[in-house]
CSV table of C-alpha atoms and ligand atoms in Angstrom, one decimal:
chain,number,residue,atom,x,y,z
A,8,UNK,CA,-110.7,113.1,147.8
A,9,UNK,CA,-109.8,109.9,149.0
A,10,UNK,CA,-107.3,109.9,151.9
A,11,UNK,CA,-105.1,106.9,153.4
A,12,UNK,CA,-103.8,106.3,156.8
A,13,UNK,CA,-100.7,104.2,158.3
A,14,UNK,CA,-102.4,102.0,160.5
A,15,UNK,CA,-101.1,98.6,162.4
A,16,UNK,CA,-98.0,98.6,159.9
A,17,UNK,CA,-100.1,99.3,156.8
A,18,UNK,CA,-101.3,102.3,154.3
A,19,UNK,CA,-105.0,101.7,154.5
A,20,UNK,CA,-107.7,103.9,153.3
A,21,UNK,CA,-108.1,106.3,155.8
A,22,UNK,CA,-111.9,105.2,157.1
A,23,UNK,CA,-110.5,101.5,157.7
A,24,UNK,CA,-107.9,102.7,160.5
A,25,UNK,CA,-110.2,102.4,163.2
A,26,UNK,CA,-109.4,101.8,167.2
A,27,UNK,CA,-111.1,99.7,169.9
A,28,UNK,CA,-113.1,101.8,172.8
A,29,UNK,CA,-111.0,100.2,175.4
A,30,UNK,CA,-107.7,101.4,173.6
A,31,UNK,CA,-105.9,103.1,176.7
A,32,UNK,CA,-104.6,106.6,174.8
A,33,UNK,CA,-108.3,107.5,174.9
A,34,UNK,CA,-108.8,107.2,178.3
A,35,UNK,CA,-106.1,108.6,179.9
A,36,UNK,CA,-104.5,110.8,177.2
A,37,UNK,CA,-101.4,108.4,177.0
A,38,UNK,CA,-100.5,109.2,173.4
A,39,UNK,CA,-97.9,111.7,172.1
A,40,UNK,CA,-98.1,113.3,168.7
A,41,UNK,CA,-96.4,115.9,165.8
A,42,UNK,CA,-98.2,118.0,163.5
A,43,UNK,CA,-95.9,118.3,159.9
A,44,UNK,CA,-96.9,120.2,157.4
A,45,UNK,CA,-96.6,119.8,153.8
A,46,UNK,CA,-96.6,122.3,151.4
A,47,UNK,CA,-97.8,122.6,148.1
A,48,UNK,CA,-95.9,124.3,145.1
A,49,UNK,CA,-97.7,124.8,142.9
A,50,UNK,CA,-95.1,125.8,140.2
A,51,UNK,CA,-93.0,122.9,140.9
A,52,UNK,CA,-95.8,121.0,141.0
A,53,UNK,CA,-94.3,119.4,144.5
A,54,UNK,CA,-95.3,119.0,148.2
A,55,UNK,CA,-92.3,119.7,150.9
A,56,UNK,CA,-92.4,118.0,154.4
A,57,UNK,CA,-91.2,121.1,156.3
A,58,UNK,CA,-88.2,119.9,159.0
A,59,UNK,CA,-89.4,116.2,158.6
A,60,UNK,CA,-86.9,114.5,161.0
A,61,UNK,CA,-87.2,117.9,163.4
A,62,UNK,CA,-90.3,116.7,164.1
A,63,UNK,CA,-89.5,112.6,164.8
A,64,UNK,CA,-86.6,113.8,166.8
A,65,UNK,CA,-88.9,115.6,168.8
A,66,UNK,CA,-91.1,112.9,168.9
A,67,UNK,CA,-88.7,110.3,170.1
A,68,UNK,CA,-87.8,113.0,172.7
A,69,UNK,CA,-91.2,112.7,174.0
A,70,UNK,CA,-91.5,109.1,174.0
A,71,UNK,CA,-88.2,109.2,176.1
A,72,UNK,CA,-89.6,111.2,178.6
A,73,UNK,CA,-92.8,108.9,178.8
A,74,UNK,CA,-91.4,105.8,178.3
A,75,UNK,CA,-92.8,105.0,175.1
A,76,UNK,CA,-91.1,102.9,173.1
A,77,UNK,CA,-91.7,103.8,169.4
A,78,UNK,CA,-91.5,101.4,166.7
A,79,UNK,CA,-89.6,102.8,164.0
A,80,UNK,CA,-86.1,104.4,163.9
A,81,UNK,CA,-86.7,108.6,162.9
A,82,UNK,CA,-85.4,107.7,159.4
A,83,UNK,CA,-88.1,104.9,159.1
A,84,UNK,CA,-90.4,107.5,160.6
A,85,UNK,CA,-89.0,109.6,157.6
A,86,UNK,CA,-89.8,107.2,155.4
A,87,UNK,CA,-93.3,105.8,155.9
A,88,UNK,CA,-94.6,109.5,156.1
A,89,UNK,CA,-93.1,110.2,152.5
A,90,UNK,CA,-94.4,107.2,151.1
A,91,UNK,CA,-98.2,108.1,153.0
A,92,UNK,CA,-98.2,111.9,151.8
A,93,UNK,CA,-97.2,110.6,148.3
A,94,UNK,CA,-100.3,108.0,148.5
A,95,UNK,CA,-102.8,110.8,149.7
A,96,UNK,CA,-101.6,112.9,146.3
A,97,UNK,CA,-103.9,116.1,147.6
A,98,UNK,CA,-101.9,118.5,145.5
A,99,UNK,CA,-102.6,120.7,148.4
A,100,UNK,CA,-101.2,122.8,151.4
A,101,UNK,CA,-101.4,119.6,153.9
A,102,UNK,CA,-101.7,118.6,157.6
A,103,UNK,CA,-99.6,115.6,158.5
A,104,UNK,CA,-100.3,113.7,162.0
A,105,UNK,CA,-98.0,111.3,163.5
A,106,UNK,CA,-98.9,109.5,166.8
A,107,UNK,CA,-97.8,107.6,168.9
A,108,UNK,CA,-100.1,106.0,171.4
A,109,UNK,CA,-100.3,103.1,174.3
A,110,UNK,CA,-102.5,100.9,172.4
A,111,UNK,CA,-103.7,98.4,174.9
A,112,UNK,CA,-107.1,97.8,175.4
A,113,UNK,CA,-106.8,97.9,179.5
A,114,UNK,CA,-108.0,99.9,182.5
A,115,UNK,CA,-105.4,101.7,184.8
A,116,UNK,CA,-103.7,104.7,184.9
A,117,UNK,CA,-100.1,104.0,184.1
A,118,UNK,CA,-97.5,104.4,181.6
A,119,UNK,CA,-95.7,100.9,181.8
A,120,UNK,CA,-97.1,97.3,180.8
A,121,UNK,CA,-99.1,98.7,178.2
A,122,UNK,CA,-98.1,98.0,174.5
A,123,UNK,CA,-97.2,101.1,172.2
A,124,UNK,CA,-98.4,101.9,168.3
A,125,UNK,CA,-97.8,104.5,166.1
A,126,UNK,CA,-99.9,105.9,163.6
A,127,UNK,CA,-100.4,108.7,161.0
A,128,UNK,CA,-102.8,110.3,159.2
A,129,UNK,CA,-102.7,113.0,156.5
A,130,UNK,CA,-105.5,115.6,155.9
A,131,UNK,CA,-105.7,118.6,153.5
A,132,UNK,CA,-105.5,122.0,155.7
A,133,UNK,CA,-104.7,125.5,154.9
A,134,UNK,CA,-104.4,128.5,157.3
A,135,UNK,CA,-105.1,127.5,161.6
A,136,UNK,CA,-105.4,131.1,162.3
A,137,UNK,CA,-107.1,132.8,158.9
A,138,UNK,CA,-106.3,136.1,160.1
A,139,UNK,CA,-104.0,138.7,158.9
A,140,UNK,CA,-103.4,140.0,162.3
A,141,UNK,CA,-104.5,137.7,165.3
A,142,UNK,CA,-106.0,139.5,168.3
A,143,UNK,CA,-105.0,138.1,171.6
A,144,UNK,CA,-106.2,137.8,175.5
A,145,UNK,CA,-103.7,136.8,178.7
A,146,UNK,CA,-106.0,134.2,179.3
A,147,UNK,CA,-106.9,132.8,182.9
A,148,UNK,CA,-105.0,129.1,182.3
A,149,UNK,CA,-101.5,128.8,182.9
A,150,UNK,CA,-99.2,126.6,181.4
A,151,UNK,CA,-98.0,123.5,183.5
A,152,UNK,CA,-94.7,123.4,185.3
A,153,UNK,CA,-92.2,120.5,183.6
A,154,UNK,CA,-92.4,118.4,186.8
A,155,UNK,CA,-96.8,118.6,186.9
A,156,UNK,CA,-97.0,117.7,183.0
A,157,UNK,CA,-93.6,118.4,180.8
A,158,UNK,CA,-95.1,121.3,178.4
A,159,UNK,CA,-91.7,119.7,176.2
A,160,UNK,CA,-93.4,116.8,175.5
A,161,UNK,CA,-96.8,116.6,173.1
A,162,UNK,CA,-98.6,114.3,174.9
A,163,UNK,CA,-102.1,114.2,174.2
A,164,UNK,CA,-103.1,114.7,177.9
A,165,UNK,CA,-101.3,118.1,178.3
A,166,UNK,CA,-103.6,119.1,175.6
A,167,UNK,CA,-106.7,119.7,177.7
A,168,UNK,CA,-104.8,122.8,179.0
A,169,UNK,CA,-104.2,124.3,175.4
A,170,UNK,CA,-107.8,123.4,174.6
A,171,UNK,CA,-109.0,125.4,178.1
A,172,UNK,CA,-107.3,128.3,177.0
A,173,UNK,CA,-108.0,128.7,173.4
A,174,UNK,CA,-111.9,128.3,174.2
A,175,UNK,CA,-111.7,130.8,176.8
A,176,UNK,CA,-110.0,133.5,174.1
A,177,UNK,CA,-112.8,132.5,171.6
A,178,UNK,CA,-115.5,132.4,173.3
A,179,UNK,CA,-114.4,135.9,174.7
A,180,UNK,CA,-114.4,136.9,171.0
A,181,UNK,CA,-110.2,136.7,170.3
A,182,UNK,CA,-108.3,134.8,167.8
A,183,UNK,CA,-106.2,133.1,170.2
A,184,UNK,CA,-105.0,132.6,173.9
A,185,UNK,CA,-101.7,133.8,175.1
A,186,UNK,CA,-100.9,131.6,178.3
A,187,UNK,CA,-98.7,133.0,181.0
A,188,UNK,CA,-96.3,130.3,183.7
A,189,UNK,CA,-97.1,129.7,187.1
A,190,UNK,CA,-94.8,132.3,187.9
A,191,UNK,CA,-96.6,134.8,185.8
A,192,UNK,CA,-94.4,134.9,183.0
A,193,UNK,CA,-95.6,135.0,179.3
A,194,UNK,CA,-95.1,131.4,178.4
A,195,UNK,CA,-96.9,130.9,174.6
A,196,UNK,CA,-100.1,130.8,172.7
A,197,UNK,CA,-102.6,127.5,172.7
A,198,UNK,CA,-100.6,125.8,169.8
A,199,UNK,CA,-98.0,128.8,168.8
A,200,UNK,CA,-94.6,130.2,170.1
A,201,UNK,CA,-94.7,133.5,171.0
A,202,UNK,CA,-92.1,136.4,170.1
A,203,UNK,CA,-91.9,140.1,170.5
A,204,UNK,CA,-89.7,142.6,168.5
A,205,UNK,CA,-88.2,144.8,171.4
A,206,UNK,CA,-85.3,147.3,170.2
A,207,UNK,CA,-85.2,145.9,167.1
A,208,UNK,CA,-84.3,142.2,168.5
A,209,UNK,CA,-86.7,139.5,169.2
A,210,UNK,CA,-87.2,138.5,172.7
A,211,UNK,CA,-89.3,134.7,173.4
A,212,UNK,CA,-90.1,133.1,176.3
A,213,UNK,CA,-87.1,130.7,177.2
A,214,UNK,CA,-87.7,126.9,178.0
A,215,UNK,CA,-88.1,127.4,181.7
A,216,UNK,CA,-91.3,129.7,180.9
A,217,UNK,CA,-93.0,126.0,180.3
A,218,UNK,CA,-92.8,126.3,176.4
A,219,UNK,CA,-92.7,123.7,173.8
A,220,UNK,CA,-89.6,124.1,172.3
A,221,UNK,CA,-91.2,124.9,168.7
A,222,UNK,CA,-89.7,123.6,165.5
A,223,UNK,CA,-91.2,127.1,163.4
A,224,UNK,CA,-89.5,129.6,166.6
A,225,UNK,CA,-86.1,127.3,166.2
A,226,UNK,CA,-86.9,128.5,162.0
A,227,UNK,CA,-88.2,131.7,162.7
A,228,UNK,CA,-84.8,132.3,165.1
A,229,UNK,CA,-82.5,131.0,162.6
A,230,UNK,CA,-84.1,133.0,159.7
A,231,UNK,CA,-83.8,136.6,162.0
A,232,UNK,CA,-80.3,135.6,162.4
A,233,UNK,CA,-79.1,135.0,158.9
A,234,UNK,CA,-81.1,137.1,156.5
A,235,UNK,CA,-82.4,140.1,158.8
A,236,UNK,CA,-79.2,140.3,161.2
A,237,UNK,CA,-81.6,140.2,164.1
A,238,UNK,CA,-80.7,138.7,167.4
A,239,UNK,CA,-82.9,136.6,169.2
A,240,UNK,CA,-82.8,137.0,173.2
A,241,UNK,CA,-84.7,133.9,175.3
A,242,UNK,CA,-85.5,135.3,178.5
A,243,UNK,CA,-89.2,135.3,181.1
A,244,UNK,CA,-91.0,138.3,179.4
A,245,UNK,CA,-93.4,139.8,182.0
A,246,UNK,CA,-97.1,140.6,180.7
A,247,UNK,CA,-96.7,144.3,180.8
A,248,UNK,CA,-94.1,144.0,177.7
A,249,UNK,CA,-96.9,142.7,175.8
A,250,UNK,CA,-98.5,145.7,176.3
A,251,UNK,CA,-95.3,148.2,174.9
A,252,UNK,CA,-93.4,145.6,172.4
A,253,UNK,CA,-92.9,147.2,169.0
A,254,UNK,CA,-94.5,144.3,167.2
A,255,UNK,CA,-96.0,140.7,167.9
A,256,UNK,CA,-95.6,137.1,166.1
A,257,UNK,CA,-97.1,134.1,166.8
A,258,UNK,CA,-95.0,130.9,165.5
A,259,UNK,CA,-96.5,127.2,165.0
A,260,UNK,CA,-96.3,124.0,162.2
A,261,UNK,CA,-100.4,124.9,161.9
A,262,UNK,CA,-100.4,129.0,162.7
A,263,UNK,CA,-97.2,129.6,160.3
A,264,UNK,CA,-96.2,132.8,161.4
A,265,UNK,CA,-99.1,135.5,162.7
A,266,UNK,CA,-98.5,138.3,163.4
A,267,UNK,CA,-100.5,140.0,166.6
A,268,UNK,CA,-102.6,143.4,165.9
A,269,UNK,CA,-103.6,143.4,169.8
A,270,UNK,CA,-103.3,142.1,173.1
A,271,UNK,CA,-105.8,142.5,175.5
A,272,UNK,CA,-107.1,145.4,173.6
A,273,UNK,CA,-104.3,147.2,173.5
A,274,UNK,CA,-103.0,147.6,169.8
A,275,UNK,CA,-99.4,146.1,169.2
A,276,UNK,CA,-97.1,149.0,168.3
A,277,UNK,CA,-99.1,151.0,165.7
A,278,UNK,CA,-101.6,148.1,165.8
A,279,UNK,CA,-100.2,147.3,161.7
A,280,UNK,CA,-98.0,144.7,160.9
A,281,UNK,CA,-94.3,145.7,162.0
A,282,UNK,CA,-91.3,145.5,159.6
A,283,UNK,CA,-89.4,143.0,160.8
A,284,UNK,CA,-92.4,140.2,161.2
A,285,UNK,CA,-93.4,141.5,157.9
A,286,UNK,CA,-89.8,140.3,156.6
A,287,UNK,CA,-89.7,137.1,158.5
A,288,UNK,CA,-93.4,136.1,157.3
A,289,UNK,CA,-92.0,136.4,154.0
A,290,UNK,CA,-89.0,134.9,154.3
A,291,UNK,CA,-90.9,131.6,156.4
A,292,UNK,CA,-93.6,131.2,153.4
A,293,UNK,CA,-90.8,131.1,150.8
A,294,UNK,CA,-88.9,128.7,153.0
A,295,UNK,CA,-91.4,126.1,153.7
A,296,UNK,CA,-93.0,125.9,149.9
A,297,UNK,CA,-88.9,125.4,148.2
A,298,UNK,CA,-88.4,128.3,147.3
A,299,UNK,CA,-85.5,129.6,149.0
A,300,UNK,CA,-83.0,127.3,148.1
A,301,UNK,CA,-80.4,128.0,150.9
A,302,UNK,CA,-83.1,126.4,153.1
A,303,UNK,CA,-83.8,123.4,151.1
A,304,UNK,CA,-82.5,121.1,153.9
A,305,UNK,CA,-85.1,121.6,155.8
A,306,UNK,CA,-87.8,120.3,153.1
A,307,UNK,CA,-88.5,116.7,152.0
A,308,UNK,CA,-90.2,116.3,148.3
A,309,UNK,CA,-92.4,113.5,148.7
A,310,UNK,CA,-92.7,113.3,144.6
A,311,UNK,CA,-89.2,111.9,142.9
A,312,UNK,CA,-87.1,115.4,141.7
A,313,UNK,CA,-87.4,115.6,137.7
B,600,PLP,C1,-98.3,124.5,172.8
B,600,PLP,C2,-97.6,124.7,171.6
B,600,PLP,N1,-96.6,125.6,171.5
B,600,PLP,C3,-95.8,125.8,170.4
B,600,PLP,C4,-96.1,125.1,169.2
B,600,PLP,C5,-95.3,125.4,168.0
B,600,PLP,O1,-94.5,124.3,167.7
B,600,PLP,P1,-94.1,124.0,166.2
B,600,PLP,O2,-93.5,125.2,165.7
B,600,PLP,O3,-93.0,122.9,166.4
B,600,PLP,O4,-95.3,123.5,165.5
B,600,PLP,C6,-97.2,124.2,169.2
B,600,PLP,C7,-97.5,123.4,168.0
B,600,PLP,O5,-96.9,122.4,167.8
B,600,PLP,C8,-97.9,124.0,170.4
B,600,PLP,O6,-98.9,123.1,170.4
């Protein structure tokens, strides 16, 4: 299936949008970037950009941090990936990446006189963590303070630490790393939020655990709120409460919502899916496919509405 990127201002097909060696972002991991998803219903025949702008907004959040100066406004942002996603026509559950990168062609670690791009690419993808119940390991990585590399931000270089951790749970035979702070709190998985269900309300690291402040737990909170009646509490959750929380969700644009059968071998409550993640799983899927239509603000069709 051909595939098209936005590249240099364009929509080119995607195996034309290439970069120099020299471009900086590769180098020194001076790049910042959003992973949207877009999902396909099939019985209205549509695709829905889940929380769009949530996503730009975070992005321009970033840039402000780094000092990058991106080149569109959020709505133009809005826009272009519409109009890309609609070009790409996969008719299927899709991965949407935006990024924003210093594009110079130049030696030296900085993050000022170097000129900034943006691009995006679009790629078919269905499930991150194909699992009906993820098994998880406290992994040995911890999750950088804000003021050694802001965990806020999705900078490309902060990655490295998500990518240590996630091989480390794999290659030790889990499905996916749970990474605790510096002060050995529970922080979040590799490329998920993390919640418990404690007393029948959910309880998530809080942004001074070093968490990116995820667009699916902000979705995930406000659906618990509105639908179940359950509260959401953001406090530091010390490792042993993963080891006696009633039940276990993972949140994330790729990982959906997935629920956790066991932490370091220790089964999560009975080890099944609980009740209330069961209910909130169900509730997300609707939500980001169109079909619940209280929550149609957050998804964008890219197709004209018949
Ligand atoms: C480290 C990390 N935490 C949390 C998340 C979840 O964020 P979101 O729900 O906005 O995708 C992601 C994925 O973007 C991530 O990479």
């Amino acid at each position: 299936m051909p595939s098209y990127a936005f590249f240099q201002k364009k929509i080119i097909p995607l195996e034309e949008a290439k970069i120099g060696i020299m471009t900086h972002a590769l180098h020194y991991g001076t790049a910042i970037f959003e992973g949207v998803r877009g999902n396909w219903n099939e019985a209205q025949k549509q695709t829905y950009l889940f929380r769009l702008k949530d996503h730009y907004l975070r992005m321009e959040r970033g840039c402000k941090v780094l000092g990058f100066k991106l080149p569109y406004s959020v709505d133009e942002l809005c826009r272009i990936t519409v109009e890309l996603v609609a070009k790409c026509d996969f008719k299927a559950d899709t991965y949407i990446r935006p990024l924003a990168y210093k594009s110079s062609e130049a030696l030296g670690v900085r993050l000022h006189n170097l000129e900034d791009d943006f691009l995006i690419f679009a790629m078919p993808w269905g499930p991150y963590l194909d699992v009906d119940k993820a098994r998880c390991c406290v992994v040995s990585w911890r999750r950088p303070e804000d003021n050694v590399n802001p965990p806020q931000v999705k900078s490309t270089g902060i990655y490295i630490n998500n990518a240590l951790a996630k091989t480390e749970a794999v290659t030790n035979g889990f499905d996916e790393a749970i990474m605790l702070s510096s002060s050995g709190h529970v922080s979040e998985g590799s490329g998920e939020n993390i919640f418990l269900v404690i007393d029948g309300k959910l309880v998530t690291p809080a942004i001074y655990n070093n968490i990116l402040i995820g667009i699916t737990r902000a979705t995930a909170i406000e659906l618990a709120k509105n639908e179940l009646g359950v509260e959401t509490i953001e406090r530091s959750i010390v490792r042993s409460e993963l080891y006696t929380a009633d039940e276990c969700f993972l949140t994330g644009t790729a990982a959906h919502l997935t629920p956790v059968g066991e932490i370091d071998h220790r089964k999560v409550g009975s080890g099944e899916v609980g009740p209330i993640t069961a209910k909130l799983r169900d509730l997300y899927v609707k939500a980001i496919k169109g079909d619940l239509p209280k929550y149609l603000k957050w998804c964008t069709p890219i197709y004209p509405k018949k």
